[in-house]
Amino acid sequence: MTTIRLENLVKHFGDFTALKTMDLEIRDGEFMALLGPSGCGKSTTMNMIAGMEDPSGGRILFDGRDMNGVPMGKRGVGFVFQNYAIFTHMTVRQNLAYGPKMRGMRRSEIDRRVKNIADFLQLTPLLDQKSAKLSVNILQRLAIGRSAIVEPAIFLLDEPLSNVDAAFRAVMRTELKHLQKQFEQTMVYVTHDQLEAMTMADRIAVMDHGVLQQVGTPLEVYNNPANIFVAKFIGAPGMNLIAGELAETDRGLAVDLGTWGVSPPLSDDLAAAARAAGSRAVQYGFRPEEATLGPEGQGLRARVTFVERIGARTIVHVESGQTAKIVAGNDVACSIGDVVSIVPAPQAVRLFDAASTAAIRGA
Amino acid sequence: MRRSPAFEIFRYAAIALALALTLLPILWMVSMAFKPIPEWSATGADLTWIPRAPTLDNFRFVFGESTSDLIVALERTAWRPILASLLSAVFGTAIAMVCGTAAAYGLSRFGSGKNLPLALIQLRLFPPMAVMIPVMIMWAFLGLIDTWWGLALIYGIVTLPFAFWLMKTFFDEMPREIEEAALVEGCSRFRVFMKITLPMMRAPLASSALLVFILNWSDYLIALLLTTKNWVTIPVYMASLSSSMTGQLYGAKAALGLLAAIPPVILGIAIQKHLVRGLTFGALKQ
């Protein structure tokens, strides 16, 4: 139950800049996901919050208190590692009791907590087993339990689910969210998996190349990506982006997409914003889920290059100089080589400045 | 996979040959240890694998009991050399393991002493003789000649590089996250080392210690130079088992060799579990 504030946080490793001036506030009791591809600086940020790495510049504040120089054992954080870091020479019970013992809790209190957390994480039948023999799924559960048992005010998780199998990952997503609801800690969750970030987080901080790209609720970053990177990174598949130029038509401002044809006129808001921005070269973006395949003649023209039928939905890959994907129903009738028309839903269209990559947004 | 019968025959033949080359000399020593003089001193045609008249005389002889057949007066019995070997090898191994482990941990985790690896390997770069003569002079100056502790000290020093290099590799392989997990819980560095790192390092520690022990246990040269009478070790003592009358006392040597093989074998069996398990760090799958 602590607010974490990062102020102008910088981290260099020799000549390499892992993190460029990051400012972020993680609110009391919030579930914040740090999301980005590997090497984007998310783990470095996390390690600095935990105190494993010292910042090269800037400050980290817990409830206004500067954490600079405070050793990690005194920060009151729980940390779950990607590779579990279970003490394999101990039993499950000893692993769970480790933190409380280090904090000098009474025997009866330790027993009570071990029992509670073991019940919560369904580890009770395994309590007296040597942890070296457990499966990866159980190990990660144990790792979470070992950190959660001391009820830290801040709970840091570094890609905790990337080594467990898919089915278990789905279970753990629910359990982690449940855990946070119960203990109400401030939770920072590092992941490269946007599904984990979208399903669990209250807010997502998207990072790339050591730079914070956007902070917002899952729907905000999904609906209104701040720039091209976020647009492509969030969503599976990511947003379609087609390079084009703004063009005045008799029905209003539109985007000339070259071989694709001219886009439907932009909404009034977006057109006003695009005019105000002043740049002609733009990226025309729309979500694969928010476009329909129509008969030839209306909308954007492209040729089908591949059809992925994945059961509930069909992902249609199209190409016309540049590629795009359309998510359609499972009964969509099209095959490789067909020429199709794509009609993006008007409210789903986003524009990005081709030069700065930033979103051009209406009021 | 199915292999052709010819290949299988070849494979087993190769294994049998390798086993024979390794084991037959040892078996011959075992057999000789139980042979009476006429059998081990016999020439050519009379040699047999199985002693015709098995006896413990060779063992009795090295421990100082006079036997009817061997009329050779021993300067000393095997008791003292066995004690000398045990003391010097055990303490030498302890010195090498304690210092080597500490140094390896410091370098692996904190990068302290970056020149240490080279400095330590330097000890082994010179021909042992070149190093040992100056050591002999130093030891004489320090009054450490012909003492078990002097021998233990030099054993600790010369095997330190092995302990250090082995342990450094193991520490490098052990993920830091395990220690960080304990540090986050508020554990001190020293306590992490004692309660988490060392217990998880049991297998590497055991196998490194065994290797270092065997090196110390089988040393001949250093003990030859640094001991004279009171604290000669088994290998030095064994070399002295000859007489002008009978020449080399093969039977006695074999008996002593058999005894000398016991400690490493016992240790090997004791830590076999660790040796075969190797280093997996159980839970850590990267």
XYZ file of C-alpha atoms in Angstrom:
649
model
C 0.000 0.000 0.000
C 2.517 2.467 -1.229
C 2.808 4.984 -4.020
C 5.902 4.570 -6.159
C 7.227 7.617 -7.961
C 10.003 7.469 -10.515
C 11.537 10.882 -11.225
C 13.921 11.376 -14.159
C 15.164 7.859 -13.645
C 18.202 7.010 -15.805
C 20.317 3.892 -16.041
C 23.501 3.391 -18.034
C 25.511 0.213 -18.275
C 28.834 1.520 -19.479
C 28.101 3.137 -22.834
C 24.721 1.499 -23.129
C 21.701 3.468 -21.970
C 19.192 0.999 -20.606
C 16.741 3.634 -19.449
C 16.366 7.231 -20.600
C 14.816 9.670 -18.153
C 11.687 7.885 -17.040
C 8.932 9.536 -15.059
C 6.146 7.362 -13.775
C 3.796 7.313 -10.849
C 2.430 3.992 -9.701
C -0.524 4.627 -7.448
C -1.265 3.080 -4.111
C -2.754 -0.395 -4.614
C -2.465 -0.215 -8.350
C -1.582 -3.113 -10.632
C 0.884 -1.586 -13.086
C 2.286 -3.599 -15.968
C 5.588 -2.609 -17.538
C 5.172 -3.913 -21.057
C 7.648 -3.986 -23.901
C 9.869 -6.178 -26.046
C 13.021 -7.630 -24.514
C 15.737 -5.063 -24.001
C 13.295 -2.196 -23.587
C 14.424 -1.411 -20.042
C 11.444 -2.795 -18.160
C 13.445 -5.262 -16.062
C 16.088 -2.638 -15.365
C 13.377 -0.310 -14.082
C 12.034 -3.083 -11.885
C 15.479 -3.955 -10.534
C 16.013 -0.329 -9.571
C 12.673 -0.222 -7.762
C 13.709 -3.338 -5.860
C 17.164 -1.916 -5.117
C 19.130 -4.547 -6.997
C 20.546 -1.905 -9.298
C 21.420 1.663 -8.417
C 20.057 4.348 -10.734
C 22.605 6.337 -12.752
C 20.421 9.373 -12.205
C 17.018 10.410 -10.918
C 15.073 9.306 -7.886
C 12.761 6.562 -6.739
C 10.265 7.573 -4.078
C 8.088 5.275 -1.988
C 5.323 7.405 -0.464
C 7.535 10.434 -0.946
C 10.542 8.830 0.755
C 13.705 8.760 -1.369
C 14.890 5.161 -1.700
C 18.382 6.050 -2.843
C 20.862 4.078 -0.747
C 18.195 1.994 0.997
C 19.276 -1.666 0.697
C 16.796 -4.027 -0.905
C 16.120 -5.885 2.313
C 14.843 -2.698 3.912
C 12.538 -1.516 1.128
C 9.653 -3.761 2.036
C 9.264 -5.179 -1.432
C 8.431 -8.708 -2.499
C 10.097 -9.927 -5.678
C 9.130 -12.852 -7.885
C 11.768 -13.857 -10.416
C 11.240 -15.281 -13.872
C 13.353 -18.292 -12.944
C 11.638 -18.724 -9.541
C 14.879 -18.622 -7.517
C 13.516 -21.221 -5.136
C 15.886 -22.444 -2.438
C 16.016 -25.991 -3.747
C 17.795 -27.372 -0.710
C 14.789 -26.573 1.438
C 11.279 -27.966 1.671
C 8.243 -26.062 0.444
C 7.432 -25.120 4.035
C 10.953 -23.821 4.697
C 10.836 -21.764 1.538
C 7.539 -20.180 2.540
C 8.685 -19.563 6.104
C 11.935 -17.950 4.994
C 10.770 -14.361 4.746
C 8.783 -14.332 8.003
C 11.725 -15.940 9.804
C 14.107 -13.292 8.473
C 11.755 -10.667 9.844
C 11.810 -12.273 13.236
C 8.141 -13.214 13.400
C 6.961 -15.491 16.176
C 6.715 -19.239 15.527
C 2.916 -19.278 15.859
C 2.568 -16.345 13.472
C 4.836 -18.014 10.912
C 2.822 -21.244 11.105
C -0.439 -19.358 10.666
C 0.834 -17.486 7.625
C 2.354 -20.556 6.007
C -0.953 -22.348 6.438
C -2.948 -19.466 4.937
C -0.748 -18.903 1.937
C -0.408 -22.640 1.279
C -4.185 -22.947 1.299
C -4.549 -19.986 -0.995
C -2.038 -21.315 -3.515
C -3.025 -24.974 -3.100
C 0.399 -25.944 -1.836
C -0.813 -27.579 1.378
C -0.292 -31.214 0.287
C 3.257 -30.410 -0.827
C 4.413 -28.552 2.276
C 6.940 -31.115 3.424
C 8.336 -32.026 0.037
C 11.794 -31.037 -1.075
C 11.288 -28.221 -3.505
C 13.971 -29.507 -5.902
C 11.560 -32.140 -7.202
C 8.604 -29.896 -8.005
C 7.340 -29.036 -11.478
C 7.925 -25.573 -12.923
C 4.272 -24.646 -12.433
C 4.396 -25.469 -8.757
C 7.767 -23.750 -8.386
C 6.379 -20.505 -9.710
C 3.375 -20.800 -7.426
C 5.768 -21.355 -4.549
C 7.869 -18.373 -5.589
C 4.774 -16.185 -5.539
C 3.795 -17.582 -2.163
C 7.240 -17.008 -0.699
C 7.064 -13.337 -1.615
C 3.409 -12.827 -0.769
C 3.596 -14.385 2.682
C 5.169 -11.335 4.303
C 2.456 -9.176 2.732
C 4.849 -6.657 1.236
C 3.439 -3.228 0.481
C 5.002 -3.468 -2.950
C 4.973 -6.631 -4.961
C 7.315 -6.834 -7.945
C 6.952 -9.612 -10.502
C 9.500 -10.073 -13.260
C 7.917 -12.077 -16.080
C 6.708 -14.691 -13.598
C 4.657 -16.621 -16.118
C 6.953 -16.826 -19.093
C 8.360 -20.234 -18.201
C 5.137 -21.975 -17.226
C 2.909 -23.748 -19.705
C 0.020 -22.042 -21.472
C -2.840 -23.635 -19.561
C -1.252 -22.854 -16.238
C -0.553 -19.305 -17.335
C -4.276 -18.726 -17.801
C -4.966 -20.037 -14.291
C -2.220 -17.927 -12.749
C -3.444 -14.755 -14.424
C -6.682 -15.078 -12.556
C -4.981 -16.076 -9.328
C -2.536 -13.188 -9.366
C -5.324 -10.699 -9.874
C -7.210 -12.365 -7.041
C -4.133 -12.231 -4.829
C -3.748 -8.537 -5.414
C -7.407 -7.905 -4.618
C -6.975 -9.729 -1.337
C -3.780 -8.043 -0.161
C -4.243 -4.713 -1.967
C -0.523 -4.272 -2.543
C 0.930 -1.983 -5.136
C 1.933 -4.403 -7.843
C 4.450 -3.882 -10.604
C 4.431 -6.570 -13.213
C 7.068 -6.820 -15.930
C 6.042 -8.702 -19.037
C 6.510 -8.848 -22.781
C 3.183 -10.611 -23.137
C 0.489 -8.045 -23.877
C -2.245 -10.524 -23.029
C -0.971 -10.677 -19.434
C -0.724 -6.918 -19.265
C -4.180 -6.365 -20.779
C -5.971 -8.917 -18.589
C -4.416 -8.109 -15.228
C -3.182 -4.552 -15.135
C -5.053 -1.472 -13.988
C -2.672 0.551 -16.084
C -0.002 -0.372 -18.583
C 3.296 1.422 -19.132
C 4.513 0.578 -22.620
C 8.278 0.854 -23.057
C 10.694 0.560 -25.970
C 14.441 1.112 -26.180
C 14.650 2.571 -22.710
C 11.906 5.100 -23.354
C 8.458 5.148 -21.820
C 6.058 5.260 -24.774
C 2.653 5.505 -23.162
C 0.928 5.000 -19.838
C -2.753 4.272 -19.650
C -5.464 1.773 -18.903
C -5.465 -1.312 -21.112
C -8.316 0.095 -23.188
C -6.649 3.478 -23.569
C -3.448 2.024 -24.949
C -5.439 -0.324 -27.133
C -7.849 2.258 -28.484
C -5.648 5.318 -28.592
C -2.021 4.327 -29.001
C 0.245 7.331 -28.524
C 2.526 6.408 -31.371
C 3.279 3.861 -34.075
C 5.276 1.600 -31.742
C 2.392 1.205 -29.302
C -0.077 0.773 -32.148
C 1.902 -2.120 -33.571
C 2.880 -3.672 -30.255
C -0.543 -3.794 -28.614
C -3.138 -6.100 -30.078
C -2.771 -9.491 -31.678
C -2.327 -8.911 -34.530
C -1.212 -5.304 -34.072
C -2.790 -2.285 -35.708
C -2.629 -2.052 -39.504
C -0.605 0.912 -40.639
C -0.510 2.038 -44.236
C 1.660 4.918 -45.408
C -0.190 7.623 -47.322
C -0.678 11.331 -47.813
C -3.480 13.583 -46.682
C -5.665 14.570 -49.598
C -8.673 16.879 -49.864
C -11.596 15.186 -51.583
C -15.018 16.524 -52.391
C -16.400 14.635 -49.373
C -13.769 16.024 -46.974
C -10.212 15.285 -45.879
C -9.055 11.712 -46.634
C -5.804 9.825 -47.003
C -4.419 8.864 -50.393
C -3.012 5.378 -49.839
C -1.519 4.874 -53.295
C -2.271 1.435 -54.695
C -4.868 0.850 -51.960
C -6.940 3.724 -53.230
C -8.198 6.708 -51.259
C -9.501 6.122 -47.749
C -13.053 7.010 -46.751
C -13.216 10.632 -45.541
C -11.863 11.153 -42.035
C -14.195 12.011 -39.168
C -14.522 15.729 -38.486
C -12.438 15.566 -35.293
C -9.619 13.700 -36.918
C -9.705 15.872 -40.030
C -9.435 18.999 -37.892
C -6.546 17.545 -35.940
C -4.781 16.457 -39.111
C -5.163 19.894 -40.619
C -3.829 21.445 -37.422
C -0.843 19.093 -37.330
C 0.146 20.304 -40.746
C 2.080 17.264 -41.890
C 1.043 15.609 -45.146
C 2.829 12.270 -44.827
C 0.901 10.071 -42.408
C 0.380 6.462 -41.417
C -3.241 5.428 -41.711
C -4.085 3.008 -38.948
C -6.997 0.751 -38.116
C -7.391 -2.370 -35.998
C -7.673 -5.679 -37.890
C -10.787 -6.385 -35.826
C -12.433 -3.107 -36.826
C -12.630 -3.469 -40.560
C -14.940 -5.459 -42.755
C -14.294 -7.209 -46.015
C -16.699 -5.875 -48.608
C -17.374 -6.608 -52.247
C -14.998 -5.042 -54.701
C -15.647 -1.412 -55.412
C -16.008 0.176 -51.978
C -13.138 0.850 -49.566
C -9.498 -0.075 -49.877
C -8.396 -2.515 -52.550
C -5.940 -5.294 -51.820
C -5.148 -8.859 -52.775
C -5.472 -11.763 -50.336
C -2.083 -13.416 -49.762
C -2.846 -15.817 -46.956
C -5.829 -17.025 -44.948
C -5.299 -18.204 -41.363
C -8.323 -20.059 -40.068
C -7.926 -20.311 -36.305
C -11.365 -21.594 -35.369
C -13.411 -18.800 -33.926
C -11.947 -16.268 -36.296
C -10.143 -16.017 -39.579
C -7.143 -13.775 -40.093
C -6.967 -12.621 -43.698
C -3.584 -11.328 -44.836
C -3.837 -8.795 -47.632
C -1.255 -6.939 -49.636
C -1.096 -4.015 -52.000
C 2.435 -2.767 -51.858
C 2.150 -2.812 -48.063
C 0.593 -5.588 -46.011
C -2.321 -5.564 -43.624
C -4.408 -8.093 -41.737
C -8.141 -8.314 -41.290
C -9.825 -10.352 -38.603
C -13.037 -11.776 -39.989
C -15.610 -14.346 -38.918
C -14.846 -18.036 -39.254
C -17.120 -18.399 -42.238
C -15.578 -15.653 -44.357
C -15.450 -16.713 -47.981
C -12.181 -15.705 -49.548
C -9.123 -17.439 -50.808
C -5.566 -16.611 -51.799
C -5.441 -14.372 -54.865
C -8.880 -12.805 -54.413
C -9.083 -9.056 -54.694
C -11.049 -7.671 -51.774
C -12.291 -4.355 -50.513
C -11.593 -3.350 -46.963
C -13.807 -0.922 -45.125
C -12.372 0.311 -41.795
C -15.010 1.359 -39.277
C -14.943 5.189 -39.353
C -14.537 5.600 -35.576
C -11.650 3.094 -35.543
C -9.343 5.033 -37.852
C -6.186 6.478 -36.288
C -3.587 8.735 -37.902
C 0.103 8.912 -37.094
C 2.627 11.470 -38.236
C 4.973 9.577 -40.559
C 8.010 11.586 -39.470
C 7.572 11.793 -35.689
C 5.532 8.522 -35.380
C 3.308 10.299 -32.835
C -0.465 9.921 -32.999
C -2.487 12.737 -34.544
C -5.497 13.000 -32.277
C -8.789 14.816 -32.370
C -9.982 16.915 -29.466
C 18.246 -46.531 -32.520
C 19.211 -49.937 -33.932
C 22.810 -50.618 -34.654
C 24.264 -53.452 -36.664
C 25.503 -56.503 -34.694
C 29.029 -55.928 -35.995
C 29.006 -52.452 -34.526
C 27.713 -53.735 -31.208
C 30.465 -56.363 -31.052
C 33.058 -53.722 -31.811
C 31.590 -51.411 -29.200
C 31.708 -53.980 -26.434
C 35.197 -55.062 -27.459
C 36.392 -51.486 -27.153
C 34.767 -51.143 -23.743
C 36.338 -54.419 -22.604
C 39.762 -53.287 -23.749
C 39.458 -49.979 -21.946
C 38.325 -51.746 -18.785
C 41.185 -54.222 -19.011
C 43.767 -51.476 -19.416
C 42.376 -49.657 -16.403
C 41.574 -52.498 -14.085
C 44.149 -55.211 -14.703
C 47.077 -53.341 -13.119
C 44.928 -52.662 -10.097
C 43.854 -56.286 -9.905
C 47.465 -57.334 -10.176
C 48.312 -55.094 -7.214
C 45.460 -56.555 -5.197
C 46.585 -60.078 -6.006
C 50.184 -59.288 -5.143
C 49.240 -57.785 -1.825
C 48.080 -61.203 -0.666
C 50.960 -63.255 -2.034
C 53.763 -64.647 0.115
C 57.335 -63.757 -0.813
C 58.108 -66.727 -3.015
C 55.124 -65.861 -5.177
C 55.728 -62.128 -5.660
C 59.464 -62.543 -6.023
C 59.076 -65.450 -8.434
C 60.308 -64.902 -11.915
C 58.510 -65.465 -15.177
C 56.745 -68.766 -15.503
C 55.691 -69.004 -11.895
C 53.380 -65.953 -11.900
C 49.679 -66.534 -11.206
C 46.697 -64.223 -10.987
C 45.296 -65.911 -7.906
C 47.709 -66.261 -4.979
C 48.366 -69.955 -4.424
C 48.901 -69.477 -0.738
C 47.065 -66.252 0.207
C 48.517 -64.560 3.247
C 48.298 -61.302 5.166
C 52.037 -61.285 5.756
C 52.618 -58.244 3.596
C 50.207 -56.216 5.688
C 51.708 -57.519 8.918
C 55.117 -56.600 7.613
C 54.368 -52.964 6.826
C 52.796 -52.559 10.246
C 55.951 -53.810 11.866
C 55.158 -57.395 12.842
C 58.082 -59.602 12.080
C 57.158 -62.399 9.783
C 58.871 -65.664 9.342
C 59.646 -65.208 5.667
C 60.774 -61.614 5.486
C 63.956 -61.086 7.305
C 64.215 -57.380 6.582
C 64.361 -54.893 9.412
C 62.103 -51.939 8.726
C 63.260 -48.527 9.799
C 59.667 -47.636 10.655
C 56.183 -48.996 10.279
C 53.387 -47.718 8.045
C 51.370 -46.258 10.946
C 53.171 -42.963 11.073
C 53.181 -42.325 7.272
C 49.460 -43.092 7.124
C 48.853 -40.540 9.871
C 51.115 -38.040 8.097
C 49.299 -38.511 4.810
C 45.873 -38.192 6.427
C 46.729 -35.065 8.401
C 48.513 -33.239 5.596
C 45.999 -34.166 2.906
C 42.912 -33.389 5.004
C 44.169 -30.064 6.311
C 45.722 -29.149 2.970
C 42.353 -29.802 1.311
C 40.608 -27.728 3.974
C 42.943 -24.782 3.399
C 42.539 -24.953 -0.387
C 38.754 -25.317 -0.223
C 38.135 -22.558 2.317
C 40.433 -20.020 0.657
C 39.556 -21.100 -2.884
C 35.800 -20.963 -2.265
C 35.962 -17.571 -0.595
C 38.145 -16.121 -3.346
C 35.994 -17.633 -6.091
C 32.819 -16.214 -4.535
C 34.333 -12.765 -4.202
C 35.459 -12.729 -7.793
C 32.313 -14.264 -9.214
C 29.874 -12.005 -7.367
C 31.719 -8.751 -6.781
C 34.528 -8.866 -9.326
C 37.008 -8.302 -6.529
C 40.556 -9.356 -7.296
C 40.343 -9.494 -11.054
C 44.024 -10.429 -11.394
C 43.679 -13.264 -8.958
C 42.876 -16.013 -11.464
C 46.106 -15.437 -13.338
C 48.158 -14.975 -10.210
C 46.878 -18.293 -8.936
C 47.418 -20.239 -12.115
C 50.945 -18.868 -12.147
C 51.681 -21.224 -9.282
C 51.225 -24.100 -11.676
C 53.032 -22.598 -14.649
C 56.555 -23.414 -13.506
C 57.967 -26.899 -13.362
C 57.255 -28.055 -9.802
C 60.941 -28.557 -9.118
C 61.713 -24.929 -9.887
C 59.121 -23.837 -7.343
C 59.752 -26.467 -4.729
C 63.436 -25.867 -4.101
C 62.848 -22.226 -3.048
C 59.870 -23.414 -1.015
C 62.119 -25.958 0.656
C 64.493 -23.170 1.667
C 61.635 -21.018 2.954
C 60.140 -23.890 4.848
C 63.512 -24.664 6.401
C 63.775 -21.039 7.457
C 60.285 -21.146 8.972
C 60.997 -24.426 10.701
C 58.269 -26.215 8.778
C 60.412 -28.982 7.332
C 59.343 -32.455 8.399
C 56.116 -31.325 10.059
C 52.622 -32.334 8.997
C 51.396 -28.762 9.279
C 54.184 -27.524 7.009
C 53.150 -30.103 4.488
C 49.454 -29.263 4.893
C 50.229 -25.592 4.293
C 52.077 -26.176 1.049
C 49.405 -28.661 -0.089
C 46.798 -26.004 0.554
C 48.779 -23.513 -1.491
C 49.504 -25.686 -4.509
C 45.965 -27.048 -4.792
C 44.326 -23.690 -4.172
C 44.200 -22.889 -7.911
C 42.177 -26.049 -8.565
C 39.727 -25.286 -5.792
C 39.474 -21.684 -6.925
C 38.919 -22.385 -10.617
C 36.413 -25.149 -10.055
C 34.396 -23.181 -7.546
C 34.469 -20.041 -9.658
C 32.901 -21.905 -12.565
C 30.206 -23.251 -10.276
C 29.494 -19.863 -8.717
C 29.299 -18.313 -12.172
C 26.699 -20.904 -13.111
C 24.585 -20.391 -10.022
C 21.935 -17.790 -10.845
C 22.183 -14.618 -8.807
C 18.424 -14.477 -8.473
C 18.497 -17.107 -5.755
C 20.680 -14.913 -3.600
C 18.755 -11.794 -4.532
C 15.545 -13.506 -3.478
C 17.019 -13.969 -0.020
C 18.474 -10.453 0.058
C 15.052 -9.003 -0.742
C 13.731 -10.819 2.319
C 16.178 -8.842 4.408
C 18.901 -11.463 4.769
C 22.474 -10.183 5.134
C 25.088 -10.992 2.493
C 27.070 -13.196 4.835
C 23.996 -15.046 5.952
C 22.912 -15.566 2.343
C 26.320 -17.065 1.635
C 26.204 -19.393 4.633
C 22.526 -20.417 4.541
C 21.627 -20.307 0.863
C 24.701 -20.344 -1.349
C 26.822 -22.931 0.416
C 24.008 -25.439 1.013
C 23.009 -25.196 -2.642
C 26.653 -25.649 -3.575
C 26.981 -28.938 -1.709
C 27.518 -31.008 -4.834
C 30.185 -28.767 -6.392
C 31.921 -28.385 -3.040
C 32.006 -32.130 -2.524
C 33.355 -32.935 -5.960
C 35.975 -30.162 -5.846
C 37.095 -31.269 -2.394
C 37.437 -34.858 -3.583
C 39.626 -33.819 -6.501
C 41.812 -31.637 -4.303
C 42.070 -34.392 -1.705
C 43.210 -36.941 -4.284
C 45.838 -34.501 -5.575
C 47.174 -33.975 -2.076
C 46.909 -37.615 -1.092
C 48.941 -38.817 -4.036
C 51.676 -36.193 -3.940
C 55.178 -37.610 -3.884
C 57.562 -34.837 -4.885
C 56.638 -32.217 -2.293
C 56.613 -34.685 0.550
C 59.955 -36.062 -0.598
C 61.510 -32.613 -0.443
C 59.850 -31.286 2.687
C 59.917 -34.304 5.000
C 62.828 -36.282 6.229
C 61.913 -38.720 8.944
C 59.043 -38.046 11.311
C 56.320 -37.069 8.894
C 57.068 -38.842 5.620
C 53.858 -39.637 3.773
C 52.657 -42.916 2.291
C 54.118 -42.372 -1.210
C 57.538 -41.455 0.188
C 57.429 -44.320 2.634
C 56.410 -46.688 -0.115
C 59.460 -45.751 -2.171
C 61.637 -46.664 0.733
C 60.315 -50.209 0.896
C 63.280 -52.018 -0.523
C 66.326 -53.713 0.788
C 69.738 -54.490 -0.468
C 69.036 -58.135 0.080
C 65.711 -58.585 -1.618
C 65.536 -55.496 -3.850
C 62.079 -53.952 -4.185
C 59.611 -55.307 -1.679
C 56.763 -55.639 -4.159
C 54.449 -57.484 -1.828
C 54.722 -54.847 0.863
C 54.321 -52.066 -1.675
C 51.202 -53.685 -3.066
C 49.754 -54.068 0.409
C 50.433 -50.438 1.192
C 49.120 -49.331 -2.205
C 45.908 -51.184 -1.506
C 45.570 -49.433 1.835
C 46.355 -46.058 0.279
C 43.562 -46.508 -2.254
C 40.953 -46.869 0.485
C 40.377 -43.219 1.533
C 39.768 -41.819 -1.955
C 37.486 -44.740 -2.761
C 35.504 -44.275 0.444
C 35.194 -40.544 -0.184
C 34.223 -41.173 -3.781
C 31.455 -43.534 -2.744
C 30.300 -41.149 -0.036
C 29.776 -38.293 -2.463
C 28.846 -40.398 -5.462
C 25.308 -39.080 -5.328
C 26.641 -35.564 -5.844
C 29.111 -36.594 -8.513
C 26.584 -38.259 -10.755
C 23.899 -35.691 -10.185
C 26.167 -32.957 -11.392
C 25.106 -29.389 -11.381
C 21.511 -28.752 -12.270
C 20.359 -26.284 -9.623
C 17.067 -28.106 -9.576
C 14.551 -25.404 -10.104
C 16.364 -23.063 -12.362
C 15.328 -23.421 -15.912
C 16.341 -20.419 -17.878
